């Protein structure tokens, strides 16, 4: 059995840094045509683009704010004009901005809901157009265990991730008739800019685990590549928890 994602057009939102950037490299290594999306981190995104292009791998670099419908639509048309199809959409762009509920202004709530949940909705709405025409496609949404279990001080983040889980299940039902699979992945703890400030959580993760910190990352890459491949068929509307719970 060979997992093959070569020549697949894979759009990864928020791939200038962190997990998204690692995903872009992993898919490029498998000879996929990767669409790198960034919003603020232009330099990092350009560096990644150069790194992937240097290995003669076809890829695109697109600035788009996933919360902005016209940016998302522009990104969609650029991809479709260049490649003519989209095989995989990974809704990875995400932020957190923590506070206890009594101290959380509406703007802080809204910002996280906008990027994580509305951004996922907008990209699904846009990119499913071509997938419906193709009668094929895979959408992979980055959720979080915290969206299932809750987390103190993260009401905006946890609600956004719970929303993504629900969106995934509904969309799987809506798009199943077009042979489009929609699944959500909940990664284990991976140290990135998103949580680097949280020394307490990093310490707990290190103590709990017999594996080195960020060993979850390889498993996450391998799993996402597998569910993007043609080996993974007929499974949709599912939520995959990838933590080791050691
Ligand atoms: P990260 O290192 O902070 O990276 C976040 C990415 O999202 C960046 O590339 C950023 O791009 C992009 N982004 C933010 N706002 C955006 C916007 N409005 N439009 C487009 N892109 C935007 O975070 P990460 O840890 O890699 O997280 C990636 C995903 O995994 C998130 O959805 C997160 O919730 C989820 N997750 C992470 C963990 C973990 O332990 N790290 C666990 C569970 C789930 P720019 O900098 O270019 O704006």
PDB file of C-alpha atoms and ligand atoms in Angstrom:
ATOM      1  CA  UNK A   1       0.000   0.000   0.000  1.00  0.00           C
ATOM      2  CA  UNK A   2       1.453   3.293  -1.049  1.00  0.00           C
ATOM      3  CA  UNK A   3       0.118   6.594   0.216  1.00  0.00           C
ATOM      4  CA  UNK A   4       0.247   8.839  -2.827  1.00  0.00           C
ATOM      5  CA  UNK A   5      -0.632  12.540  -2.815  1.00  0.00           C
ATOM      6  CA  UNK A   6       1.616  13.497  -5.716  1.00  0.00           C
ATOM      7  CA  UNK A   7       0.209  16.161  -8.044  1.00  0.00           C
ATOM      8  CA  UNK A   8      -2.722  16.817  -5.761  1.00  0.00           C
ATOM      9  CA  UNK A   9      -3.572  20.483  -5.357  1.00  0.00           C
ATOM     10  CA  UNK A  10      -3.543  21.116  -1.614  1.00  0.00           C
ATOM     11  CA  UNK A  11      -4.640  24.489  -0.204  1.00  0.00           C
ATOM     12  CA  UNK A  12      -3.430  25.079   3.363  1.00  0.00           C
ATOM     13  CA  UNK A  13      -4.767  28.185   5.086  1.00  0.00           C
ATOM     14  CA  UNK A  14      -2.443  29.844   7.588  1.00  0.00           C
ATOM     15  CA  UNK A  15       0.662  28.073   6.336  1.00  0.00           C
ATOM     16  CA  UNK A  16       3.240  30.799   6.940  1.00  0.00           C
ATOM     17  CA  UNK A  17       4.148  29.423  10.385  1.00  0.00           C
ATOM     18  CA  UNK A  18       3.626  26.591  12.832  1.00  0.00           C
ATOM     19  CA  UNK A  19       1.678  23.482  11.896  1.00  0.00           C
ATOM     20  CA  UNK A  20       0.538  24.927   8.557  1.00  0.00           C
ATOM     21  CA  UNK A  21       4.092  25.573   7.447  1.00  0.00           C
ATOM     22  CA  UNK A  22       5.137  22.039   8.449  1.00  0.00           C
ATOM     23  CA  UNK A  23       2.167  20.664   6.526  1.00  0.00           C
ATOM     24  CA  UNK A  24       3.177  22.635   3.434  1.00  0.00           C
ATOM     25  CA  UNK A  25       6.702  21.177   3.586  1.00  0.00           C
ATOM     26  CA  UNK A  26       5.395  17.650   4.174  1.00  0.00           C
ATOM     27  CA  UNK A  27       2.989  17.784   1.211  1.00  0.00           C
ATOM     28  CA  UNK A  28       5.657  19.354  -1.020  1.00  0.00           C
ATOM     29  CA  UNK A  29       7.976  16.472  -0.127  1.00  0.00           C
ATOM     30  CA  UNK A  30       5.247  14.130  -1.345  1.00  0.00           C
ATOM     31  CA  UNK A  31       5.143  16.103  -4.618  1.00  0.00           C
ATOM     32  CA  UNK A  32       1.784  17.763  -4.047  1.00  0.00           C
ATOM     33  CA  UNK A  33       1.095  21.207  -5.495  1.00  0.00           C
ATOM     34  CA  UNK A  34       0.859  23.265  -2.349  1.00  0.00           C
ATOM     35  CA  UNK A  35      -0.929  26.576  -1.966  1.00  0.00           C
ATOM     36  CA  UNK A  36       0.681  28.516   0.883  1.00  0.00           C
ATOM     37  CA  UNK A  37      -1.601  31.108   2.446  1.00  0.00           C
ATOM     38  CA  UNK A  38      -0.504  33.849   4.821  1.00  0.00           C
ATOM     39  CA  UNK A  39      -1.913  37.038   6.236  1.00  0.00           C
ATOM     40  CA  UNK A  40       0.600  38.846   8.491  1.00  0.00           C
ATOM     41  CA  UNK A  41       3.790  36.790   8.225  1.00  0.00           C
ATOM     42  CA  UNK A  42       4.921  37.754   4.728  1.00  0.00           C
ATOM     43  CA  UNK A  43       8.648  37.109   5.287  1.00  0.00           C
ATOM     44  CA  UNK A  44       8.135  33.639   6.720  1.00  0.00           C
ATOM     45  CA  UNK A  45       5.696  32.739   3.964  1.00  0.00           C
ATOM     46  CA  UNK A  46       8.084  33.953   1.252  1.00  0.00           C
ATOM     47  CA  UNK A  47      10.950  32.000   2.795  1.00  0.00           C
ATOM     48  CA  UNK A  48       8.820  28.842   2.787  1.00  0.00           C
ATOM     49  CA  UNK A  49       7.751  29.493  -0.807  1.00  0.00           C
ATOM     50  CA  UNK A  50      11.409  29.828  -1.886  1.00  0.00           C
ATOM     51  CA  UNK A  51      12.382  26.693   0.038  1.00  0.00           C
ATOM     52  CA  UNK A  52       9.685  24.606  -1.665  1.00  0.00           C
ATOM     53  CA  UNK A  53      10.202  26.143  -5.118  1.00  0.00           C
ATOM     54  CA  UNK A  54      13.960  25.472  -4.911  1.00  0.00           C
ATOM     55  CA  UNK A  55      13.223  21.748  -4.912  1.00  0.00           C
ATOM     56  CA  UNK A  56      11.438  22.207  -8.254  1.00  0.00           C
ATOM     57  CA  UNK A  57       8.116  21.748  -6.594  1.00  0.00           C
ATOM     58  CA  UNK A  58       5.159  23.590  -8.068  1.00  0.00           C
ATOM     59  CA  UNK A  59       3.527  25.788  -5.429  1.00  0.00           C
ATOM     60  CA  UNK A  60       1.695  29.092  -4.963  1.00  0.00           C
ATOM     61  CA  UNK A  61       1.905  31.839  -2.378  1.00  0.00           C
ATOM     62  CA  UNK A  62      -1.242  33.831  -1.657  1.00  0.00           C
ATOM     63  CA  UNK A  63      -1.919  36.573   0.841  1.00  0.00           C
ATOM     64  CA  UNK A  64      -5.489  36.349   2.127  1.00  0.00           C
ATOM     65  CA  UNK A  65      -7.257  37.129   5.354  1.00  0.00           C
ATOM     66  CA  UNK A  66      -9.566  34.157   5.871  1.00  0.00           C
ATOM     67  CA  UNK A  67     -12.053  36.378   7.698  1.00  0.00           C
ATOM     68  CA  UNK A  68     -12.505  38.540   4.610  1.00  0.00           C
ATOM     69  CA  UNK A  69     -14.930  37.083   2.028  1.00  0.00           C
ATOM     70  CA  UNK A  70     -13.400  38.980  -0.907  1.00  0.00           C
ATOM     71  CA  UNK A  71      -9.847  37.854   0.026  1.00  0.00           C
ATOM     72  CA  UNK A  72     -11.050  34.251   0.220  1.00  0.00           C
ATOM     73  CA  UNK A  73     -12.844  34.545  -3.114  1.00  0.00           C
ATOM     74  CA  UNK A  74      -9.725  36.071  -4.715  1.00  0.00           C
ATOM     75  CA  UNK A  75      -7.570  33.266  -3.335  1.00  0.00           C
ATOM     76  CA  UNK A  76     -10.033  30.707  -4.716  1.00  0.00           C
ATOM     77  CA  UNK A  77      -9.992  32.211  -8.209  1.00  0.00           C
ATOM     78  CA  UNK A  78      -6.189  32.469  -8.263  1.00  0.00           C
ATOM     79  CA  UNK A  79      -5.874  28.784  -7.392  1.00  0.00           C
ATOM     80  CA  UNK A  80      -8.521  27.641  -9.861  1.00  0.00           C
ATOM     81  CA  UNK A  81      -7.072  29.816 -12.634  1.00  0.00           C
ATOM     82  CA  UNK A  82      -3.633  28.302 -12.131  1.00  0.00           C
ATOM     83  CA  UNK A  83      -4.403  24.653 -11.399  1.00  0.00           C
ATOM     84  CA  UNK A  84      -7.976  24.155 -12.625  1.00  0.00           C
ATOM     85  CA  UNK A  85      -8.856  21.972  -9.651  1.00  0.00           C
ATOM     86  CA  UNK A  86      -8.563  21.674  -5.884  1.00  0.00           C
ATOM     87  CA  UNK A  87      -8.132  18.240  -4.340  1.00  0.00           C
ATOM     88  CA  UNK A  88      -7.630  19.089  -0.672  1.00  0.00           C
ATOM     89  CA  UNK A  89      -8.510  22.100   1.471  1.00  0.00           C
ATOM     90  CA  UNK A  90      -6.951  22.205   4.922  1.00  0.00           C
ATOM     91  CA  UNK A  91      -8.536  24.864   7.127  1.00  0.00           C
ATOM     92  CA  UNK A  92      -5.616  25.387   9.445  1.00  0.00           C
ATOM     93  CA  UNK A  93      -5.523  29.170  10.054  1.00  0.00           C
ATOM     94  CA  UNK A  94      -6.205  29.781  13.713  1.00  0.00           C
ATOM     95  CA  UNK A  95      -5.580  32.146  16.598  1.00  0.00           C
ATOM     96  CA  UNK A  96      -6.153  32.207  20.314  1.00  0.00           C
ATOM     97  CA  UNK A  97      -6.508  35.176  22.644  1.00  0.00           C
ATOM     98  CA  UNK A  98      -7.210  34.036  26.173  1.00  0.00           C
ATOM     99  CA  UNK A  99      -9.153  35.602  29.021  1.00  0.00           C
ATOM    100  CA  UNK A 100     -11.643  34.647  31.697  1.00  0.00           C
ATOM    101  CA  UNK A 101     -15.202  35.423  30.665  1.00  0.00           C
ATOM    102  CA  UNK A 102     -15.689  38.403  32.981  1.00  0.00           C
ATOM    103  CA  UNK A 103     -12.606  40.052  31.528  1.00  0.00           C
ATOM    104  CA  UNK A 104     -13.240  39.269  27.896  1.00  0.00           C
ATOM    105  CA  UNK A 105     -14.486  42.174  25.799  1.00  0.00           C
ATOM    106  CA  UNK A 106     -16.710  41.360  22.842  1.00  0.00           C
ATOM    107  CA  UNK A 107     -13.882  42.211  20.407  1.00  0.00           C
ATOM    108  CA  UNK A 108     -11.645  39.542  21.930  1.00  0.00           C
ATOM    109  CA  UNK A 109     -14.410  36.951  21.623  1.00  0.00           C
ATOM    110  CA  UNK A 110     -15.243  38.043  18.085  1.00  0.00           C
ATOM    111  CA  UNK A 111     -11.665  38.070  16.772  1.00  0.00           C
ATOM    112  CA  UNK A 112     -11.081  34.396  17.598  1.00  0.00           C
ATOM    113  CA  UNK A 113     -14.518  33.305  16.376  1.00  0.00           C
ATOM    114  CA  UNK A 114     -13.931  35.250  13.139  1.00  0.00           C
ATOM    115  CA  UNK A 115     -10.585  33.661  12.258  1.00  0.00           C
ATOM    116  CA  UNK A 116     -11.200  30.131  13.486  1.00  0.00           C
ATOM    117  CA  UNK A 117     -14.864  29.550  12.746  1.00  0.00           C
ATOM    118  CA  UNK A 118     -15.953  32.149  10.186  1.00  0.00           C
ATOM    119  CA  UNK A 119     -12.663  31.726   8.303  1.00  0.00           C
ATOM    120  CA  UNK A 120     -13.287  27.990   8.066  1.00  0.00           C
ATOM    121  CA  UNK A 121     -16.863  28.593   6.915  1.00  0.00           C
ATOM    122  CA  UNK A 122     -15.791  31.074   4.217  1.00  0.00           C
ATOM    123  CA  UNK A 123     -13.060  28.819   2.829  1.00  0.00           C
ATOM    124  CA  UNK A 124     -15.366  25.778   2.832  1.00  0.00           C
ATOM    125  CA  UNK A 125     -18.071  27.772   1.052  1.00  0.00           C
ATOM    126  CA  UNK A 126     -15.684  29.025  -1.627  1.00  0.00           C
ATOM    127  CA  UNK A 127     -13.537  25.968  -2.289  1.00  0.00           C
ATOM    128  CA  UNK A 128     -16.419  23.482  -2.238  1.00  0.00           C
ATOM    129  CA  UNK A 129     -17.662  25.156  -5.452  1.00  0.00           C
ATOM    130  CA  UNK A 130     -14.964  23.514  -7.563  1.00  0.00           C
ATOM    131  CA  UNK A 131     -15.126  20.294  -5.551  1.00  0.00           C
ATOM    132  CA  UNK A 132     -18.868  20.046  -6.325  1.00  0.00           C
ATOM    133  CA  UNK A 133     -18.074  20.502 -10.043  1.00  0.00           C
ATOM    134  CA  UNK A 134     -15.278  17.911  -9.855  1.00  0.00           C
ATOM    135  CA  UNK A 135     -17.467  15.545  -7.834  1.00  0.00           C
ATOM    136  CA  UNK A 136     -14.472  14.931  -5.604  1.00  0.00           C
ATOM    137  CA  UNK A 137     -12.481  16.593  -2.862  1.00  0.00           C
ATOM    138  CA  UNK A 138     -11.382  16.471   0.718  1.00  0.00           C
ATOM    139  CA  UNK A 139     -11.797  19.119   3.363  1.00  0.00           C
ATOM    140  CA  UNK A 140      -9.803  18.779   6.558  1.00  0.00           C
ATOM    141  CA  UNK A 141     -10.605  21.154   9.397  1.00  0.00           C
ATOM    142  CA  UNK A 142      -8.226  21.784  12.278  1.00  0.00           C
ATOM    143  CA  UNK A 143     -10.267  21.511  15.432  1.00  0.00           C
ATOM    144  CA  UNK A 144      -8.971  20.907  18.946  1.00  0.00           C
ATOM    145  CA  UNK A 145      -9.539  18.614  21.892  1.00  0.00           C
ATOM    146  CA  UNK A 146     -10.346  21.807  23.741  1.00  0.00           C
ATOM    147  CA  UNK A 147     -13.388  22.160  21.503  1.00  0.00           C
ATOM    148  CA  UNK A 148     -14.631  18.893  22.960  1.00  0.00           C
ATOM    149  CA  UNK A 149     -13.541  19.322  26.544  1.00  0.00           C
ATOM    150  CA  UNK A 150     -13.381  23.067  27.218  1.00  0.00           C
ATOM    151  CA  UNK A 151     -10.443  24.943  28.769  1.00  0.00           C
ATOM    152  CA  UNK A 152     -10.374  27.634  31.448  1.00  0.00           C
ATOM    153  CA  UNK A 153      -9.693  31.098  30.027  1.00  0.00           C
ATOM    154  CA  UNK A 154     -10.292  30.050  26.433  1.00  0.00           C
ATOM    155  CA  UNK A 155     -14.037  30.434  25.958  1.00  0.00           C
ATOM    156  CA  UNK A 156     -13.610  32.059  22.546  1.00  0.00           C
ATOM    157  CA  UNK A 157     -11.110  29.442  21.313  1.00  0.00           C
ATOM    158  CA  UNK A 158     -12.992  26.412  22.667  1.00  0.00           C
ATOM    159  CA  UNK A 159     -16.331  27.651  21.300  1.00  0.00           C
ATOM    160  CA  UNK A 160     -14.751  28.270  17.882  1.00  0.00           C
ATOM    161  CA  UNK A 161     -13.305  24.750  17.805  1.00  0.00           C
ATOM    162  CA  UNK A 162     -16.579  23.186  18.956  1.00  0.00           C
ATOM    163  CA  UNK A 163     -18.212  25.137  16.123  1.00  0.00           C
ATOM    164  CA  UNK A 164     -15.701  23.717  13.659  1.00  0.00           C
ATOM    165  CA  UNK A 165     -16.580  20.188  14.785  1.00  0.00           C
ATOM    166  CA  UNK A 166     -20.267  20.827  14.229  1.00  0.00           C
ATOM    167  CA  UNK A 167     -19.629  22.568  10.892  1.00  0.00           C
ATOM    168  CA  UNK A 168     -17.602  19.532   9.802  1.00  0.00           C
ATOM    169  CA  UNK A 169     -20.431  17.107  10.567  1.00  0.00           C
ATOM    170  CA  UNK A 170     -23.071  19.214   8.806  1.00  0.00           C
ATOM    171  CA  UNK A 171     -20.918  19.858   5.762  1.00  0.00           C
ATOM    172  CA  UNK A 172     -20.118  16.148   5.459  1.00  0.00           C
ATOM    173  CA  UNK A 173     -23.861  15.532   5.170  1.00  0.00           C
ATOM    174  CA  UNK A 174     -24.368  18.350   2.662  1.00  0.00           C
ATOM    175  CA  UNK A 175     -21.410  17.495   0.448  1.00  0.00           C
ATOM    176  CA  UNK A 176     -21.373  13.692   0.679  1.00  0.00           C
ATOM    177  CA  UNK A 177     -23.565  13.422  -2.430  1.00  0.00           C
ATOM    178  CA  UNK A 178     -20.739  15.068  -4.422  1.00  0.00           C
ATOM    179  CA  UNK A 179     -18.115  12.636  -3.181  1.00  0.00           C
ATOM    180  CA  UNK A 180     -16.536  15.286  -0.965  1.00  0.00           C
ATOM    181  CA  UNK A 181     -15.253  14.094   2.399  1.00  0.00           C
ATOM    182  CA  UNK A 182     -15.182  16.554   5.281  1.00  0.00           C
ATOM    183  CA  UNK A 183     -13.332  15.572   8.435  1.00  0.00           C
ATOM    184  CA  UNK A 184     -11.859  17.294  11.464  1.00  0.00           C
ATOM    185  CA  UNK A 185      -8.545  16.621  13.149  1.00  0.00           C
ATOM    186  CA  UNK A 186      -7.728  17.452  16.766  1.00  0.00           C
ATOM    187  CA  UNK A 187      -3.935  17.559  17.141  1.00  0.00           C
ATOM    188  CA  UNK A 188      -2.156  16.754  20.368  1.00  0.00           C
ATOM    189  CA  UNK A 189      -0.162  19.530  22.041  1.00  0.00           C
ATOM    190  CA  UNK A 190       2.441  20.960  19.649  1.00  0.00           C
ATOM    191  CA  UNK A 191       4.565  23.915  20.695  1.00  0.00           C
ATOM    192  CA  UNK A 192       4.107  26.763  18.225  1.00  0.00           C
ATOM    193  CA  UNK A 193       3.637  30.547  18.429  1.00  0.00           C
ATOM    194  CA  UNK A 194       0.035  29.773  19.397  1.00  0.00           C
ATOM    195  CA  UNK A 195       0.987  28.397  22.812  1.00  0.00           C
ATOM    196  CA  UNK A 196       4.705  29.151  23.270  1.00  0.00           C
ATOM    197  CA  UNK A 197       3.844  31.684  25.985  1.00  0.00           C
ATOM    198  CA  UNK A 198       2.190  28.951  28.044  1.00  0.00           C
ATOM    199  CA  UNK A 199       5.188  27.634  30.028  1.00  0.00           C
ATOM    200  CA  UNK A 200       2.861  25.837  32.443  1.00  0.00           C
ATOM    201  CA  UNK A 201       1.203  23.775  29.704  1.00  0.00           C
ATOM    202  CA  UNK A 202       4.544  23.006  28.073  1.00  0.00           C
ATOM    203  CA  UNK A 203       5.900  21.723  31.388  1.00  0.00           C
ATOM    204  CA  UNK A 204       2.855  19.518  31.949  1.00  0.00           C
ATOM    205  CA  UNK A 205       3.099  18.124  28.440  1.00  0.00           C
ATOM    206  CA  UNK A 206       6.795  17.375  28.951  1.00  0.00           C
ATOM    207  CA  UNK A 207       6.187  15.667  32.279  1.00  0.00           C
ATOM    208  CA  UNK A 208       3.216  13.650  31.098  1.00  0.00           C
ATOM    209  CA  UNK A 209       4.862  12.362  28.006  1.00  0.00           C
ATOM    210  CA  UNK A 210       7.623   9.811  27.641  1.00  0.00           C
ATOM    211  CA  UNK A 211       8.003  11.116  24.109  1.00  0.00           C
ATOM    212  CA  UNK A 212       9.911  14.289  23.274  1.00  0.00           C
ATOM    213  CA  UNK A 213       7.777  17.393  23.019  1.00  0.00           C
ATOM    214  CA  UNK A 214       6.425  17.914  19.491  1.00  0.00           C
ATOM    215  CA  UNK A 215       6.665  14.224  18.654  1.00  0.00           C
ATOM    216  CA  UNK A 216       2.947  14.677  17.941  1.00  0.00           C
ATOM    217  CA  UNK A 217       3.899  16.689  14.901  1.00  0.00           C
ATOM    218  CA  UNK A 218       5.137  13.754  12.786  1.00  0.00           C
ATOM    219  CA  UNK A 219       2.050  11.712  13.571  1.00  0.00           C
ATOM    220  CA  UNK A 220      -0.123  14.675  12.635  1.00  0.00           C
ATOM    221  CA  UNK A 221       1.683  15.159   9.287  1.00  0.00           C
ATOM    222  CA  UNK A 222       1.498  11.448   8.445  1.00  0.00           C
ATOM    223  CA  UNK A 223      -2.162  11.233   9.369  1.00  0.00           C
ATOM    224  CA  UNK A 224      -3.181  14.285   7.374  1.00  0.00           C
ATOM    225  CA  UNK A 225      -1.269  13.069   4.329  1.00  0.00           C
ATOM    226  CA  UNK A 226      -2.941   9.670   4.661  1.00  0.00           C
ATOM    227  CA  UNK A 227      -6.478  11.076   4.877  1.00  0.00           C
ATOM    228  CA  UNK A 228      -5.712  13.307   1.887  1.00  0.00           C
ATOM    229  CA  UNK A 229      -4.746  10.313  -0.231  1.00  0.00           C
ATOM    230  CA  UNK A 230      -6.927   8.023  -2.321  1.00  0.00           C
ATOM    231  CA  UNK A 231      -6.356   5.236   0.207  1.00  0.00           C
ATOM    232  CA  UNK A 232      -8.705   7.012   2.586  1.00  0.00           C
ATOM    233  CA  UNK A 233     -12.189   6.702   1.123  1.00  0.00           C
ATOM    234  CA  UNK A 234     -15.746   6.580   2.364  1.00  0.00           C
ATOM    235  CA  UNK A 235     -15.092   8.210   5.736  1.00  0.00           C
ATOM    236  CA  UNK A 236     -16.609  11.637   6.322  1.00  0.00           C
ATOM    237  CA  UNK A 237     -18.032  13.752   9.125  1.00  0.00           C
ATOM    238  CA  UNK A 238     -15.555  12.285  11.602  1.00  0.00           C
ATOM    239  CA  UNK A 239     -13.411  13.893  14.267  1.00  0.00           C
ATOM    240  CA  UNK A 240      -9.989  12.375  14.762  1.00  0.00           C
ATOM    241  CA  UNK A 241      -8.270  12.901  18.103  1.00  0.00           C
ATOM    242  CA  UNK A 242      -4.536  12.620  17.650  1.00  0.00           C
ATOM    243  CA  UNK A 243      -3.291  13.057  21.199  1.00  0.00           C
ATOM    244  CA  UNK A 244      -1.374  10.247  22.864  1.00  0.00           C
ATOM    245  CA  UNK A 245      -2.900  10.735  26.340  1.00  0.00           C
ATOM    246  CA  UNK A 246       0.139   9.171  27.977  1.00  0.00           C
TER     247      UNK A 246
HETATM  248  P1  LIG B   1       0.422  29.332  14.807  1.00  0.00           P
HETATM  249  O1  LIG B   1       1.813  28.820  14.842  1.00  0.00           O
HETATM  250  O2  LIG B   1       0.076  30.494  15.659  1.00  0.00           O
HETATM  251  O3  LIG B   1       0.039  29.646  13.273  1.00  0.00           O
HETATM  252  C1  LIG B   1      -1.206  30.201  12.962  1.00  0.00           C
HETATM  253  C2  LIG B   1      -1.324  30.399  11.461  1.00  0.00           C
HETATM  254  O4  LIG B   1      -2.627  30.961  11.207  1.00  0.00           O
HETATM  255  C3  LIG B   1      -0.285  31.386  10.910  1.00  0.00           C
HETATM  256  O5  LIG B   1       0.249  30.878   9.719  1.00  0.00           O
HETATM  257  C4  LIG B   1      -1.114  32.645  10.631  1.00  0.00           C
HETATM  258  O6  LIG B   1      -0.661  33.357   9.492  1.00  0.00           O
HETATM  259  C5  LIG B   1      -2.469  32.049  10.310  1.00  0.00           C
HETATM  260  N1  LIG B   1      -3.546  33.048  10.454  1.00  0.00           N
HETATM  261  C6  LIG B   1      -3.945  33.696  11.575  1.00  0.00           C
HETATM  262  N2  LIG B   1      -4.926  34.560  11.275  1.00  0.00           N
HETATM  263  C7  LIG B   1      -5.144  34.466   9.940  1.00  0.00           C
HETATM  264  C8  LIG B   1      -6.028  35.101   9.033  1.00  0.00           C
HETATM  265  N3  LIG B   1      -6.914  36.021   9.440  1.00  0.00           N
HETATM  266  N4  LIG B   1      -5.971  34.750   7.727  1.00  0.00           N
HETATM  267  C9  LIG B   1      -5.095  33.810   7.289  1.00  0.00           C
HETATM  268  N5  LIG B   1      -4.225  33.188   8.106  1.00  0.00           N
HETATM  269  C10 LIG B   1      -4.252  33.508   9.418  1.00  0.00           C
HETATM  270  O7  LIG B   1      -0.627  28.179  15.215  1.00  0.00           O
HETATM  271  P2  LIG B   1      -0.506  26.570  15.116  1.00  0.00           P
HETATM  272  O8  LIG B   1      -0.196  26.044  16.457  1.00  0.00           O
HETATM  273  O9  LIG B   1       0.339  26.195  13.961  1.00  0.00           O
HETATM  274  O10 LIG B   1      -2.030  26.198  14.845  1.00  0.00           O
HETATM  275  C11 LIG B   1      -2.515  25.797  13.566  1.00  0.00           C
HETATM  276  C12 LIG B   1      -3.922  25.242  13.754  1.00  0.00           C
HETATM  277  O11 LIG B   1      -3.889  24.071  14.601  1.00  0.00           O
HETATM  278  C13 LIG B   1      -4.870  26.225  14.464  1.00  0.00           C
HETATM  279  O12 LIG B   1      -6.156  26.131  13.886  1.00  0.00           O
HETATM  280  C14 LIG B   1      -4.890  25.733  15.892  1.00  0.00           C
HETATM  281  O13 LIG B   1      -6.055  26.086  16.576  1.00  0.00           O
HETATM  282  C15 LIG B   1      -4.797  24.224  15.675  1.00  0.00           C
HETATM  283  N6  LIG B   1      -4.286  23.488  16.855  1.00  0.00           N
HETATM  284  C16 LIG B   1      -3.023  23.682  17.315  1.00  0.00           C
HETATM  285  C17 LIG B   1      -2.589  22.951  18.428  1.00  0.00           C
HETATM  286  C18 LIG B   1      -1.199  23.122  18.980  1.00  0.00           C
HETATM  287  O14 LIG B   1      -0.895  22.462  20.016  1.00  0.00           O
HETATM  288  N7  LIG B   1      -0.345  23.935  18.385  1.00  0.00           N
HETATM  289  C19 LIG B   1      -3.440  22.031  19.055  1.00  0.00           C
HETATM  290  C20 LIG B   1      -4.724  21.878  18.554  1.00  0.00           C
HETATM  291  C21 LIG B   1      -5.153  22.600  17.426  1.00  0.00           C
HETATM  292  P3  LIG B   1       0.024  34.841   9.554  1.00  0.00           P
HETATM  293  O15 LIG B   1       1.034  34.820  10.660  1.00  0.00           O
HETATM  294  O16 LIG B   1       0.621  34.975   8.189  1.00  0.00           O
HETATM  295  O17 LIG B   1      -1.086  35.822   9.786  1.00  0.00           O
END
